Amino acid sequence: MFTGIIEEVGTVQSLSKKSADAMEIVIKCSRVLEDVHLGDSIAINGVCLTVTSFTKEQFAADVMPETVKATSLDQLTVGSPVNLERAMSSNGRFGGHFVSGHVDGTAVITRIEKKSNAIYYDLKMNKTLTDMLTQKGSIAIDGVSLTIFDLQDSLVTVSLIPHTLEGTIFPTKSMGEVVNIECDMIGKYIYRFLTKEQGEKQPSRLTPSFLKEHGF
């Protein structure tokens, strides 16, 4: 489990193909290695990966075929900067939102616009993702916990303050680039309850009117 608060920007040291659709990634970093152990979880651009080896300056993780297929990790190259976050601890403040590190899909940046002290990003994604999002709700973009400022059928707008820009890889992004998207976990569960899967015999008792009646 993660919070979406990036701890450090690391650098891709190497990418080694294990097969046509699997690879090992090695990341140079420092802060996330302070208390690292084999088997620890570290999110790389919002993707939860397992530490398979490490030194004082870097760690390695395997990327399996499903992860390569569902995320933007296969677009990384040697030297690419990446957002890093260790799994959350139980003795710290919880400053973001619940992030699992299980990416739901990807989006394409279609607009970058500076407004006063903030920068707005428009992201185009599949409607299956936007259906699980809500105005003013949370979203993780390349592992960064952000608030949705505008939501359309297939378009999400977020706004980043200078502090977030300085501590993440967003300043390196340009229009047309692909980013990882994880929808809010709570929103996904509610969406699942509200939608009846094909073949289900009984409709869900959890309806919009039920939620409204009970203060949601």
PDB file of C-alpha atoms in Angstrom:
ATOM      1  CA  MET A   1       0.000   0.000   0.000  1.00  0.00           C
ATOM      2  CA  PHE A   2       1.218   3.505  -0.896  1.00  0.00           C
ATOM      3  CA  THR A   3       0.081   7.089  -0.379  1.00  0.00           C
ATOM      4  CA  GLY A   4       0.933   8.774  -3.676  1.00  0.00           C
ATOM      5  CA  ILE A   5       3.438  11.090  -1.963  1.00  0.00           C
ATOM      6  CA  ILE A   6       6.664  10.710  -3.952  1.00  0.00           C
ATOM      7  CA  GLU A   7       9.778  10.315  -1.801  1.00  0.00           C
ATOM      8  CA  GLU A   8      12.455  10.588  -4.448  1.00  0.00           C
ATOM      9  CA  VAL A   9      13.113  10.841  -8.167  1.00  0.00           C
ATOM     10  CA  GLY A  10      15.407   8.023  -9.255  1.00  0.00           C
ATOM     11  CA  THR A  11      17.145   7.255 -12.543  1.00  0.00           C
ATOM     12  CA  VAL A  12      16.934   4.147 -14.710  1.00  0.00           C
ATOM     13  CA  GLN A  13      20.365   2.526 -14.743  1.00  0.00           C
ATOM     14  CA  SER A  14      19.584  -0.439 -16.948  1.00  0.00           C
ATOM     15  CA  LEU A  15      16.756  -2.342 -18.624  1.00  0.00           C
ATOM     16  CA  SER A  16      17.366  -6.016 -19.363  1.00  0.00           C
ATOM     17  CA  LYS A  17      14.947  -8.067 -21.435  1.00  0.00           C
ATOM     18  CA  LYS A  18      14.109 -11.391 -19.793  1.00  0.00           C
ATOM     19  CA  SER A  19      11.887 -12.364 -22.708  1.00  0.00           C
ATOM     20  CA  ALA A  20       9.871 -10.644 -25.422  1.00  0.00           C
ATOM     21  CA  ASP A  21       7.454  -9.246 -22.831  1.00  0.00           C
ATOM     22  CA  ALA A  22       9.318  -9.273 -19.496  1.00  0.00           C
ATOM     23  CA  MET A  23      12.312  -7.373 -18.171  1.00  0.00           C
ATOM     24  CA  GLU A  24      14.491  -6.440 -15.205  1.00  0.00           C
ATOM     25  CA  ILE A  25      14.816  -2.787 -14.284  1.00  0.00           C
ATOM     26  CA  VAL A  26      17.628  -1.284 -12.194  1.00  0.00           C
ATOM     27  CA  ILE A  27      17.068   2.099 -10.535  1.00  0.00           C
ATOM     28  CA  LYS A  28      19.714   4.423  -9.101  1.00  0.00           C
ATOM     29  CA  CYS A  29      18.471   6.190  -5.979  1.00  0.00           C
ATOM     30  CA  SER A  30      19.311   6.892  -2.349  1.00  0.00           C
ATOM     31  CA  ARG A  31      16.462   7.742   0.019  1.00  0.00           C
ATOM     32  CA  VAL A  32      14.280   4.699  -0.672  1.00  0.00           C
ATOM     33  CA  LEU A  33      17.292   2.473   0.031  1.00  0.00           C
ATOM     34  CA  GLU A  34      17.735   3.698   3.616  1.00  0.00           C
ATOM     35  CA  ASP A  35      15.897   0.710   5.122  1.00  0.00           C
ATOM     36  CA  VAL A  36      15.462  -1.555   2.108  1.00  0.00           C
ATOM     37  CA  HIS A  37      15.224  -5.356   2.337  1.00  0.00           C
ATOM     38  CA  LEU A  38      14.867  -8.071  -0.256  1.00  0.00           C
ATOM     39  CA  GLY A  39      11.201  -8.517  -1.088  1.00  0.00           C
ATOM     40  CA  ASP A  40      10.228  -4.941  -0.180  1.00  0.00           C
ATOM     41  CA  SER A  41       7.713  -3.125  -2.348  1.00  0.00           C
ATOM     42  CA  ILE A  42       8.724   0.082  -4.097  1.00  0.00           C
ATOM     43  CA  ALA A  43       6.452   1.927  -6.525  1.00  0.00           C
ATOM     44  CA  ILE A  44       8.153   3.022  -9.752  1.00  0.00           C
ATOM     45  CA  ASN A  45       5.979   5.574 -11.565  1.00  0.00           C
ATOM     46  CA  GLY A  46       3.051   4.200  -9.593  1.00  0.00           C
ATOM     47  CA  VAL A  47       3.786   0.542 -10.355  1.00  0.00           C
ATOM     48  CA  CYS A  48       4.335  -1.663  -7.307  1.00  0.00           C
ATOM     49  CA  LEU A  49       7.442  -3.789  -7.873  1.00  0.00           C
ATOM     50  CA  THR A  50       9.419  -6.134  -5.640  1.00  0.00           C
ATOM     51  CA  VAL A  51      13.068  -5.519  -4.759  1.00  0.00           C
ATOM     52  CA  THR A  52      15.049  -8.533  -5.987  1.00  0.00           C
ATOM     53  CA  SER A  53      18.542  -7.182  -5.260  1.00  0.00           C
ATOM     54  CA  PHE A  54      20.119  -3.945  -4.079  1.00  0.00           C
ATOM     55  CA  THR A  55      23.349  -2.116  -3.285  1.00  0.00           C
ATOM     56  CA  LYS A  56      24.007   1.182  -1.522  1.00  0.00           C
ATOM     57  CA  GLU A  57      23.194   3.072  -4.716  1.00  0.00           C
ATOM     58  CA  GLN A  58      20.594   1.075  -6.640  1.00  0.00           C
ATOM     59  CA  PHE A  59      17.989  -1.677  -6.601  1.00  0.00           C
ATOM     60  CA  ALA A  60      16.651  -4.133  -9.146  1.00  0.00           C
ATOM     61  CA  ALA A  61      13.123  -5.373  -9.786  1.00  0.00           C
ATOM     62  CA  ASP A  62      11.520  -7.779 -12.234  1.00  0.00           C
ATOM     63  CA  VAL A  63       8.695  -6.570 -14.474  1.00  0.00           C
ATOM     64  CA  MET A  64       6.378  -9.388 -15.547  1.00  0.00           C
ATOM     65  CA  PRO A  65       4.503  -9.522 -18.880  1.00  0.00           C
ATOM     66  CA  GLU A  66       1.152  -8.310 -17.515  1.00  0.00           C
ATOM     67  CA  THR A  67       2.831  -5.265 -15.951  1.00  0.00           C
ATOM     68  CA  VAL A  68       4.674  -4.468 -19.179  1.00  0.00           C
ATOM     69  CA  LYS A  69       1.387  -4.699 -21.067  1.00  0.00           C
ATOM     70  CA  ALA A  70      -0.694  -2.578 -18.673  1.00  0.00           C
ATOM     71  CA  THR A  71       1.750   0.224 -17.862  1.00  0.00           C
ATOM     72  CA  SER A  72       4.159   2.684 -19.477  1.00  0.00           C
ATOM     73  CA  LEU A  73       7.291   1.045 -18.031  1.00  0.00           C
ATOM     74  CA  ASP A  74       8.253  -0.396 -21.408  1.00  0.00           C
ATOM     75  CA  GLN A  75       8.735   3.183 -22.669  1.00  0.00           C
ATOM     76  CA  LEU A  76      11.506   3.892 -20.169  1.00  0.00           C
ATOM     77  CA  THR A  77      15.092   4.110 -21.371  1.00  0.00           C
ATOM     78  CA  VAL A  78      18.451   4.275 -19.604  1.00  0.00           C
ATOM     79  CA  GLY A  79      18.625   7.674 -17.932  1.00  0.00           C
ATOM     80  CA  SER A  80      14.865   8.137 -17.609  1.00  0.00           C
ATOM     81  CA  PRO A  81      13.801   9.782 -14.326  1.00  0.00           C
ATOM     82  CA  VAL A  82      11.172   7.874 -12.321  1.00  0.00           C
ATOM     83  CA  ASN A  83       8.963   8.604  -9.318  1.00  0.00           C
ATOM     84  CA  LEU A  84       9.761   6.400  -6.312  1.00  0.00           C
ATOM     85  CA  GLU A  85       7.818   5.638  -3.143  1.00  0.00           C
ATOM     86  CA  ARG A  86       8.314   2.944  -0.537  1.00  0.00           C
ATOM     87  CA  ALA A  87       5.315   1.078   0.828  1.00  0.00           C
ATOM     88  CA  MET A  88       3.682   3.165   3.550  1.00  0.00           C
ATOM     89  CA  SER A  89       4.642   2.581   7.186  1.00  0.00           C
ATOM     90  CA  SER A  90       2.176   2.460  10.086  1.00  0.00           C
ATOM     91  CA  ASN A  91       3.975   5.144  12.106  1.00  0.00           C
ATOM     92  CA  GLY A  92       3.820   8.047   9.666  1.00  0.00           C
ATOM     93  CA  ARG A  93       1.283  10.619   8.499  1.00  0.00           C
ATOM     94  CA  PHE A  94      -1.013   9.597   5.689  1.00  0.00           C
ATOM     95  CA  GLY A  95      -0.814  12.612   3.393  1.00  0.00           C
ATOM     96  CA  GLY A  96      -2.137  11.327   0.062  1.00  0.00           C
ATOM     97  CA  HIS A  97      -4.812   8.703  -0.609  1.00  0.00           C
ATOM     98  CA  PHE A  98      -4.938   4.906  -0.675  1.00  0.00           C
ATOM     99  CA  VAL A  99      -2.775   3.802  -3.614  1.00  0.00           C
ATOM    100  CA  SER A 100      -2.258   0.094  -4.291  1.00  0.00           C
ATOM    101  CA  GLY A 101       0.422   0.353  -6.966  1.00  0.00           C
ATOM    102  CA  HIS A 102      -1.764  -1.713  -9.295  1.00  0.00           C
ATOM    103  CA  VAL A 103      -2.128   0.429 -12.392  1.00  0.00           C
ATOM    104  CA  ASP A 104      -5.583   0.443 -14.020  1.00  0.00           C
ATOM    105  CA  GLY A 105      -4.417   1.768 -17.376  1.00  0.00           C
ATOM    106  CA  THR A 106      -2.563   4.555 -19.117  1.00  0.00           C
ATOM    107  CA  ALA A 107      -3.375   8.053 -20.370  1.00  0.00           C
ATOM    108  CA  VAL A 108      -1.890  10.516 -22.835  1.00  0.00           C
ATOM    109  CA  ILE A 109      -1.052  14.101 -21.892  1.00  0.00           C
ATOM    110  CA  THR A 110      -2.965  16.378 -24.279  1.00  0.00           C
ATOM    111  CA  ARG A 111      -2.474  19.809 -22.667  1.00  0.00           C
ATOM    112  CA  ILE A 112       0.052  21.495 -20.380  1.00  0.00           C
ATOM    113  CA  GLU A 113      -0.835  25.051 -19.384  1.00  0.00           C
ATOM    114  CA  LYS A 114       0.649  27.322 -16.740  1.00  0.00           C
ATOM    115  CA  LYS A 115      -1.864  29.307 -14.686  1.00  0.00           C
ATOM    116  CA  SER A 116      -0.464  31.589 -11.992  1.00  0.00           C
ATOM    117  CA  ASN A 117       1.494  29.348  -9.597  1.00  0.00           C
ATOM    118  CA  ALA A 118       0.059  26.093 -10.955  1.00  0.00           C
ATOM    119  CA  ILE A 119       0.315  24.003 -14.101  1.00  0.00           C
ATOM    120  CA  TYR A 120      -2.746  22.307 -15.569  1.00  0.00           C
ATOM    121  CA  TYR A 121      -2.496  18.928 -17.272  1.00  0.00           C
ATOM    122  CA  ASP A 122      -5.197  17.373 -19.432  1.00  0.00           C
ATOM    123  CA  LEU A 123      -5.051  13.601 -19.757  1.00  0.00           C
ATOM    124  CA  LYS A 124      -6.969  11.561 -22.294  1.00  0.00           C
ATOM    125  CA  MET A 125      -7.846   8.032 -21.227  1.00  0.00           C
ATOM    126  CA  ASN A 126     -10.304   5.235 -21.891  1.00  0.00           C
ATOM    127  CA  LYS A 127     -13.839   5.857 -20.636  1.00  0.00           C
ATOM    128  CA  THR A 128     -13.619   2.647 -18.614  1.00  0.00           C
ATOM    129  CA  LEU A 129     -11.214   4.594 -16.383  1.00  0.00           C
ATOM    130  CA  THR A 130     -13.129   7.873 -16.192  1.00  0.00           C
ATOM    131  CA  ASP A 131     -16.269   5.933 -15.242  1.00  0.00           C
ATOM    132  CA  MET A 132     -14.522   5.048 -11.963  1.00  0.00           C
ATOM    133  CA  LEU A 133     -13.497   8.659 -11.227  1.00  0.00           C
ATOM    134  CA  THR A 134     -15.340  11.602  -9.741  1.00  0.00           C
ATOM    135  CA  GLN A 135     -15.035  15.387  -9.745  1.00  0.00           C
ATOM    136  CA  LYS A 136     -12.755  16.537  -6.893  1.00  0.00           C
ATOM    137  CA  GLY A 137     -11.855  12.921  -6.272  1.00  0.00           C
ATOM    138  CA  SER A 138      -8.386  11.395  -6.115  1.00  0.00           C
ATOM    139  CA  ILE A 139      -6.295   9.904  -8.879  1.00  0.00           C
ATOM    140  CA  ALA A 140      -2.709   8.604  -9.004  1.00  0.00           C
ATOM    141  CA  ILE A 141      -0.745   9.691 -12.085  1.00  0.00           C
ATOM    142  CA  ASP A 142       2.657   7.997 -12.385  1.00  0.00           C
ATOM    143  CA  GLY A 143       2.247   7.317  -8.673  1.00  0.00           C
ATOM    144  CA  VAL A 144       1.501  10.936  -7.695  1.00  0.00           C
ATOM    145  CA  SER A 145      -1.644  11.520  -5.617  1.00  0.00           C
ATOM    146  CA  LEU A 146      -3.613  14.342  -7.259  1.00  0.00           C
ATOM    147  CA  THR A 147      -7.095  15.878  -7.162  1.00  0.00           C
ATOM    148  CA  ILE A 148      -9.339  15.852 -10.221  1.00  0.00           C
ATOM    149  CA  PHE A 149     -10.329  19.418 -11.142  1.00  0.00           C
ATOM    150  CA  ASP A 150     -12.339  18.604 -14.267  1.00  0.00           C
ATOM    151  CA  LEU A 151     -13.803  15.370 -15.557  1.00  0.00           C
ATOM    152  CA  GLN A 152     -15.310  14.652 -18.960  1.00  0.00           C
ATOM    153  CA  ASP A 153     -16.120  11.460 -20.856  1.00  0.00           C
ATOM    154  CA  SER A 154     -12.512  10.597 -21.616  1.00  0.00           C
ATOM    155  CA  LEU A 155     -10.615  13.599 -20.290  1.00  0.00           C
ATOM    156  CA  VAL A 156      -9.256  14.387 -16.815  1.00  0.00           C
ATOM    157  CA  THR A 157      -7.722  17.697 -15.728  1.00  0.00           C
ATOM    158  CA  VAL A 158      -5.384  18.021 -12.743  1.00  0.00           C
ATOM    159  CA  SER A 159      -3.436  20.970 -11.374  1.00  0.00           C
ATOM    160  CA  LEU A 160       0.039  20.769  -9.841  1.00  0.00           C
ATOM    161  CA  ILE A 161       1.553  23.251  -7.398  1.00  0.00           C
ATOM    162  CA  PRO A 162       5.287  24.109  -7.513  1.00  0.00           C
ATOM    163  CA  HIS A 163       6.136  21.789  -4.598  1.00  0.00           C
ATOM    164  CA  THR A 164       4.691  18.782  -6.416  1.00  0.00           C
ATOM    165  CA  LEU A 165       6.431  19.739  -9.636  1.00  0.00           C
ATOM    166  CA  GLU A 166       9.799  20.038  -7.891  1.00  0.00           C
ATOM    167  CA  GLY A 167       9.579  16.628  -6.239  1.00  0.00           C
ATOM    168  CA  THR A 168       8.332  14.536  -9.165  1.00  0.00           C
ATOM    169  CA  ILE A 169       9.060  13.816 -12.822  1.00  0.00           C
ATOM    170  CA  PHE A 170       6.201  15.999 -14.082  1.00  0.00           C
ATOM    171  CA  PRO A 171       8.536  18.814 -15.244  1.00  0.00           C
ATOM    172  CA  THR A 172      10.108  16.342 -17.688  1.00  0.00           C
ATOM    173  CA  LYS A 173       6.768  15.436 -19.260  1.00  0.00           C
ATOM    174  CA  SER A 174       5.531  16.846 -22.550  1.00  0.00           C
ATOM    175  CA  MET A 175       2.335  16.589 -24.589  1.00  0.00           C
ATOM    176  CA  GLY A 176       1.834  13.204 -26.187  1.00  0.00           C
ATOM    177  CA  GLU A 177       3.640  11.282 -23.435  1.00  0.00           C
ATOM    178  CA  VAL A 178       2.009   8.294 -21.754  1.00  0.00           C
ATOM    179  CA  VAL A 179       1.492   8.126 -17.981  1.00  0.00           C
ATOM    180  CA  ASN A 180       0.244   5.423 -15.622  1.00  0.00           C
ATOM    181  CA  ILE A 181      -3.210   5.832 -14.095  1.00  0.00           C
ATOM    182  CA  GLU A 182      -4.588   4.303 -10.914  1.00  0.00           C
ATOM    183  CA  CYS A 183      -8.160   5.201 -10.041  1.00  0.00           C
ATOM    184  CA  ASP A 184      -9.136   5.830  -6.432  1.00  0.00           C
ATOM    185  CA  MET A 185      -9.476   2.491  -4.655  1.00  0.00           C
ATOM    186  CA  ILE A 186     -12.656   3.406  -2.793  1.00  0.00           C
ATOM    187  CA  GLY A 187     -14.220   4.695  -6.008  1.00  0.00           C
ATOM    188  CA  LYS A 188     -13.416   1.427  -7.776  1.00  0.00           C
ATOM    189  CA  TYR A 189     -15.147  -0.643  -5.086  1.00  0.00           C
ATOM    190  CA  ILE A 190     -18.245   1.562  -5.171  1.00  0.00           C
ATOM    191  CA  TYR A 191     -18.315   1.364  -8.972  1.00  0.00           C
ATOM    192  CA  ARG A 192     -18.047  -2.423  -8.779  1.00  0.00           C
ATOM    193  CA  PHE A 193     -20.991  -2.625  -6.374  1.00  0.00           C
ATOM    194  CA  LEU A 194     -23.107  -0.285  -8.486  1.00  0.00           C
ATOM    195  CA  THR A 195     -22.590  -2.172 -11.725  1.00  0.00           C
ATOM    196  CA  LYS A 196     -23.989  -5.622 -12.300  1.00  0.00           C
ATOM    197  CA  GLU A 197     -21.657  -7.984 -14.108  1.00  0.00           C
ATOM    198  CA  GLN A 198     -23.000  -9.907 -17.044  1.00  0.00           C
ATOM    199  CA  GLY A 199     -24.711 -13.072 -15.890  1.00  0.00           C
ATOM    200  CA  GLU A 200     -25.359 -11.863 -12.349  1.00  0.00           C
ATOM    201  CA  LYS A 201     -28.824 -13.006 -11.290  1.00  0.00           C
ATOM    202  CA  GLN A 202     -29.672 -10.330  -8.727  1.00  0.00           C
ATOM    203  CA  PRO A 203     -29.024  -6.577  -9.153  1.00  0.00           C
ATOM    204  CA  SER A 204     -26.935  -4.858  -6.501  1.00  0.00           C
ATOM    205  CA  ARG A 205     -28.849  -3.395  -3.545  1.00  0.00           C
ATOM    206  CA  LEU A 206     -26.291  -0.598  -3.418  1.00  0.00           C
ATOM    207  CA  THR A 207     -27.833   2.081  -5.631  1.00  0.00           C
ATOM    208  CA  PRO A 208     -27.290   5.854  -5.995  1.00  0.00           C
ATOM    209  CA  SER A 209     -30.559   6.497  -4.121  1.00  0.00           C
ATOM    210  CA  PHE A 210     -29.500   4.158  -1.292  1.00  0.00           C
ATOM    211  CA  LEU A 211     -26.184   5.997  -0.898  1.00  0.00           C
ATOM    212  CA  LYS A 212     -27.938   9.397  -0.918  1.00  0.00           C
ATOM    213  CA  GLU A 213     -30.416   8.276   1.737  1.00  0.00           C
ATOM    214  CA  HIS A 214     -27.551   7.219   4.005  1.00  0.00           C
ATOM    215  CA  GLY A 215     -25.541  10.400   3.731  1.00  0.00           C
ATOM    216  CA  PHE A 216     -23.090   9.553   0.942  1.00  0.00           C
TER     217      PHE A 216
END
